[in-house]
PDB file of C-alpha atoms in Angstrom:
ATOM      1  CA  UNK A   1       0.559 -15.097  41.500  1.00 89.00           C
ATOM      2  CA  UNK A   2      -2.369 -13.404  40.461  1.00 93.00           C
ATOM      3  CA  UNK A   3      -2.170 -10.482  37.497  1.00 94.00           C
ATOM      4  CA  UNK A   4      -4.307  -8.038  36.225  1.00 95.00           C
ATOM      5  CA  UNK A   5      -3.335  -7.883  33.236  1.00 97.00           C
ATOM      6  CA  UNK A   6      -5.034  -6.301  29.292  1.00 96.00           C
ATOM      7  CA  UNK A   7      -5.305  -8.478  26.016  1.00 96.00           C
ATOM      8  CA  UNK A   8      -4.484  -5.868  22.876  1.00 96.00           C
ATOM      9  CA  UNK A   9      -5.328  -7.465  19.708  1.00 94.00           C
ATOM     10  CA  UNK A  10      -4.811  -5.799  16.274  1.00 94.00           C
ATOM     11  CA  UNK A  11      -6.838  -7.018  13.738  1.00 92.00           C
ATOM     12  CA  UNK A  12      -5.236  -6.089  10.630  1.00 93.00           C
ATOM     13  CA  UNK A  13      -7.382  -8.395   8.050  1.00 92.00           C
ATOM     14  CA  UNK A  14     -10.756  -9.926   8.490  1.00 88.00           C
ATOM     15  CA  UNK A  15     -13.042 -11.826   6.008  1.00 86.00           C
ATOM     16  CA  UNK A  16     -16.423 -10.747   6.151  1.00 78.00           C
ATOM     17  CA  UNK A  17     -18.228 -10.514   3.136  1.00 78.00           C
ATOM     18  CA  UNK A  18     -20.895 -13.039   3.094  1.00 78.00           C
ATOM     19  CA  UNK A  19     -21.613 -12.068   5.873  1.00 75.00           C
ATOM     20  CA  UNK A  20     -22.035 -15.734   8.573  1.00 79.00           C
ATOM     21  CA  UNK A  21     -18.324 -15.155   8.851  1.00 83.00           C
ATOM     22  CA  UNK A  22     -17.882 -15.260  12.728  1.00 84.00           C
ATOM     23  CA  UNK A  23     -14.899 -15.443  14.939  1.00 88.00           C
ATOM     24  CA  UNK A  24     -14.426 -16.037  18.679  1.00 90.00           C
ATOM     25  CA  UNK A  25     -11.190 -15.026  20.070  1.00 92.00           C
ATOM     26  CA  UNK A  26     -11.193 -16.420  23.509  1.00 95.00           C
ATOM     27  CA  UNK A  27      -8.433 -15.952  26.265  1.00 97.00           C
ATOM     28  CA  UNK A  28      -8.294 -19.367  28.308  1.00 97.00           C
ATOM     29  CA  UNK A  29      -6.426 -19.874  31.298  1.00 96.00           C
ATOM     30  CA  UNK A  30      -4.983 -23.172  32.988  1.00 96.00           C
ATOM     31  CA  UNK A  31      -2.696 -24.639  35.419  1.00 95.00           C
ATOM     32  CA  UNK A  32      -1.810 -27.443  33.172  1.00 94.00           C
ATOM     33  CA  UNK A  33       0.243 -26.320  30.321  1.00 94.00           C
ATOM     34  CA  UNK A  34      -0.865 -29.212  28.049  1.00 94.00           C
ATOM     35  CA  UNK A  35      -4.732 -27.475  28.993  1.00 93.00           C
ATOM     36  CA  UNK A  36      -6.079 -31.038  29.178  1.00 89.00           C
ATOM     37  CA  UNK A  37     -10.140 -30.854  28.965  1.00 78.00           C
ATOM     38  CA  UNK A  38     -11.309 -30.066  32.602  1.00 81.00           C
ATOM     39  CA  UNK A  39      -8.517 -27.624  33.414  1.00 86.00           C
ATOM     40  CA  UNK A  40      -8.921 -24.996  31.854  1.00 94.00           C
ATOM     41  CA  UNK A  41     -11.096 -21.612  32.439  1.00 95.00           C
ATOM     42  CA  UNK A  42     -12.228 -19.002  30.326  1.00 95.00           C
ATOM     43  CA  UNK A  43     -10.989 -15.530  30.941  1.00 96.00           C
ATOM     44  CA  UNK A  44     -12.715 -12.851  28.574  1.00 94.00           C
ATOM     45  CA  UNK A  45     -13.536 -13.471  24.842  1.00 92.00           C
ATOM     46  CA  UNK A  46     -14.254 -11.155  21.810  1.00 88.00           C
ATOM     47  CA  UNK A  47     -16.807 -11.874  19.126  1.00 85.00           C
ATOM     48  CA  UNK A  48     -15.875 -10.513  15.567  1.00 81.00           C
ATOM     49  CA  UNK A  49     -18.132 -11.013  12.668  1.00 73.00           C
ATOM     50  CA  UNK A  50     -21.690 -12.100  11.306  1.00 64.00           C
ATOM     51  CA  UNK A  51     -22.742 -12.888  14.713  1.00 57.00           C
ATOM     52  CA  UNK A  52     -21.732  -9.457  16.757  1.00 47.00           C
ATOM     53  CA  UNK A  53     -24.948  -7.951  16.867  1.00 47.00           C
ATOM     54  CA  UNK A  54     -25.643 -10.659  19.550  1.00 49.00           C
ATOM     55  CA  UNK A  55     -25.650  -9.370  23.461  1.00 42.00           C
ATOM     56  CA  UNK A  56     -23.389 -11.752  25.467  1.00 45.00           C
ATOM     57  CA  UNK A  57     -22.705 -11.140  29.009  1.00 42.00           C
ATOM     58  CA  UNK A  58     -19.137 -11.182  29.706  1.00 46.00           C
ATOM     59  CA  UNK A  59     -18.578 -10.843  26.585  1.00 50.00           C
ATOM     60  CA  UNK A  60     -16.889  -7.726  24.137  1.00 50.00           C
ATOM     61  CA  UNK A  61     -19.150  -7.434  21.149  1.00 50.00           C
ATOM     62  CA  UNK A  62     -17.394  -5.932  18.153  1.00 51.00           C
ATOM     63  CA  UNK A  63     -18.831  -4.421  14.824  1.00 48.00           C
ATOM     64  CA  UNK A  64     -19.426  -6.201  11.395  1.00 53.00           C
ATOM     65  CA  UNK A  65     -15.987  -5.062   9.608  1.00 53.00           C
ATOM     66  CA  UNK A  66     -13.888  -4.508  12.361  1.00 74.00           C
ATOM     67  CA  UNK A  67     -10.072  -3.954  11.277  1.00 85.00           C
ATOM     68  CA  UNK A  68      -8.113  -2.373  14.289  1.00 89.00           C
ATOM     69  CA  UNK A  69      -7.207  -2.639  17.985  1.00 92.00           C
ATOM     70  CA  UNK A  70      -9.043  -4.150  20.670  1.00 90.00           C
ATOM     71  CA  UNK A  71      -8.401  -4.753  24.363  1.00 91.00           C
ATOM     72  CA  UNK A  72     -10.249  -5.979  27.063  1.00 91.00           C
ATOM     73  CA  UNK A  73      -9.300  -6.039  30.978  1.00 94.00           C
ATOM     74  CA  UNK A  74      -8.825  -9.564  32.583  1.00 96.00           C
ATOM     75  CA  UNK A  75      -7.192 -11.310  35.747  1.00 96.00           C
ATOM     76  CA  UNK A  76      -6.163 -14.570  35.847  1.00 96.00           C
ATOM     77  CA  UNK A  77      -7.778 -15.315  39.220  1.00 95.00           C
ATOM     78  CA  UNK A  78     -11.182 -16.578  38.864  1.00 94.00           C
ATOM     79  CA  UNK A  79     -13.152 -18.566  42.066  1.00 92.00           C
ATOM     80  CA  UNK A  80      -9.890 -17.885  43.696  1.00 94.00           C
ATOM     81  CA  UNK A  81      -7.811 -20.344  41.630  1.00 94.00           C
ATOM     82  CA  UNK A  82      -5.090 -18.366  39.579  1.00 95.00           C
ATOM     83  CA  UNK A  83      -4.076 -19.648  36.203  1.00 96.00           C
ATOM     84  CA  UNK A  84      -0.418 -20.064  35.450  1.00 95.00           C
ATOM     85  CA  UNK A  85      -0.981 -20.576  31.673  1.00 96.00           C
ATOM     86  CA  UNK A  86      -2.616 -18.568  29.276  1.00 96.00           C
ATOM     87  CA  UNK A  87      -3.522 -18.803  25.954  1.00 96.00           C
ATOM     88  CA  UNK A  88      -5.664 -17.446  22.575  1.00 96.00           C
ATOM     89  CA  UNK A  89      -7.946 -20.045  21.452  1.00 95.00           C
ATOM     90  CA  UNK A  90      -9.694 -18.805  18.369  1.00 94.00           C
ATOM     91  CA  UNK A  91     -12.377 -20.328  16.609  1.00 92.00           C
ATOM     92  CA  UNK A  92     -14.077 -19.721  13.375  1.00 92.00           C
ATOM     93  CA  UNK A  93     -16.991 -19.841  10.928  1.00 89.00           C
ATOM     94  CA  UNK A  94     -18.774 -19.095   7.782  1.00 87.00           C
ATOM     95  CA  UNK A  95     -18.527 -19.328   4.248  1.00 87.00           C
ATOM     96  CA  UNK A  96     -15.078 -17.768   3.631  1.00 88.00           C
ATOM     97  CA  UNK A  97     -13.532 -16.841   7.454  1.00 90.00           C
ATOM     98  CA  UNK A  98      -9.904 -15.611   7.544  1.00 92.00           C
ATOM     99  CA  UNK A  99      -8.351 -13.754   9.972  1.00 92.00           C
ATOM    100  CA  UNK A 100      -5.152 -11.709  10.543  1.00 95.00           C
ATOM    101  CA  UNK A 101      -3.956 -10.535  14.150  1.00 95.00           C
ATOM    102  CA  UNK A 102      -0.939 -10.179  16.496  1.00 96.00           C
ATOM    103  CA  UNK A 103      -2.028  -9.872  20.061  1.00 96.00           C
ATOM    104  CA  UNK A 104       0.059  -9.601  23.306  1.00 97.00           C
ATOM    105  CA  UNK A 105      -0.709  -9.016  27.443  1.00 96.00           C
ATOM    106  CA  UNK A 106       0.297  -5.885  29.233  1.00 96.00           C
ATOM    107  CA  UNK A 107       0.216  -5.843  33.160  1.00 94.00           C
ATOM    108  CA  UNK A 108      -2.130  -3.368  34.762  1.00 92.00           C
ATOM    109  CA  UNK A 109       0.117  -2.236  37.883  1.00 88.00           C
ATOM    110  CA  UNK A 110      -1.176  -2.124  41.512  1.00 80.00           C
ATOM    111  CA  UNK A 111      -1.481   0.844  42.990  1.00 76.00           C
TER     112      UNK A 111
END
């Protein structure tokens, strides 16, 4: 069934000193839950890092240094096919990239 649903993410540690650290925390959605190539759909992403000053559409843009909590809105209905599966895919960067974080999904109820 279809869900409207918030990511939270807490950052608690982030390497960003030399500043091309970059990070791409994406939320990815599929019906297969191996998510074999071709089955899978991006949901909502936030960027964290060297490369935030960037404008993405779509996309949650967060400052240099950011240590804290972070949430973006999401359904996982897109082009009327719902995803069953979900799952962070994060991808990194840079010179020196680590990154701490716990991160769950709250259900927005219907009204």
């Amino acid at each position: 069934a279809r869900i409207d649903a918030a990511l939270v993410m807490f950052v608690t540690a982030i390497d960003t000193v030399t500043g091309d650290e970059s990070y791409v925390i994406q939320l990815e959605g599929s019906n297969d839950p191996a998510f074999a190539a071709g089955n899978v759909a991006n949901l909502g992403a936030l960027i964290i890092g060297g490369i935030a000053g960037q404008v993405t559409l779509g996309v949650l843009n967060a400052l240099l240094s950011p240590v804290g909590m972070y949430e973006f809105s999401f359904t996982n209905e897109q082009a009327n096919v719902k995803y069953q599966y979900l799952k962070l895919r994060v991808i990194i960067a840079g010179t020196t990239p680590s990154l701490t974080m716990q991160a769950f999904i709250a259900e927005i109820p219907r009204t």
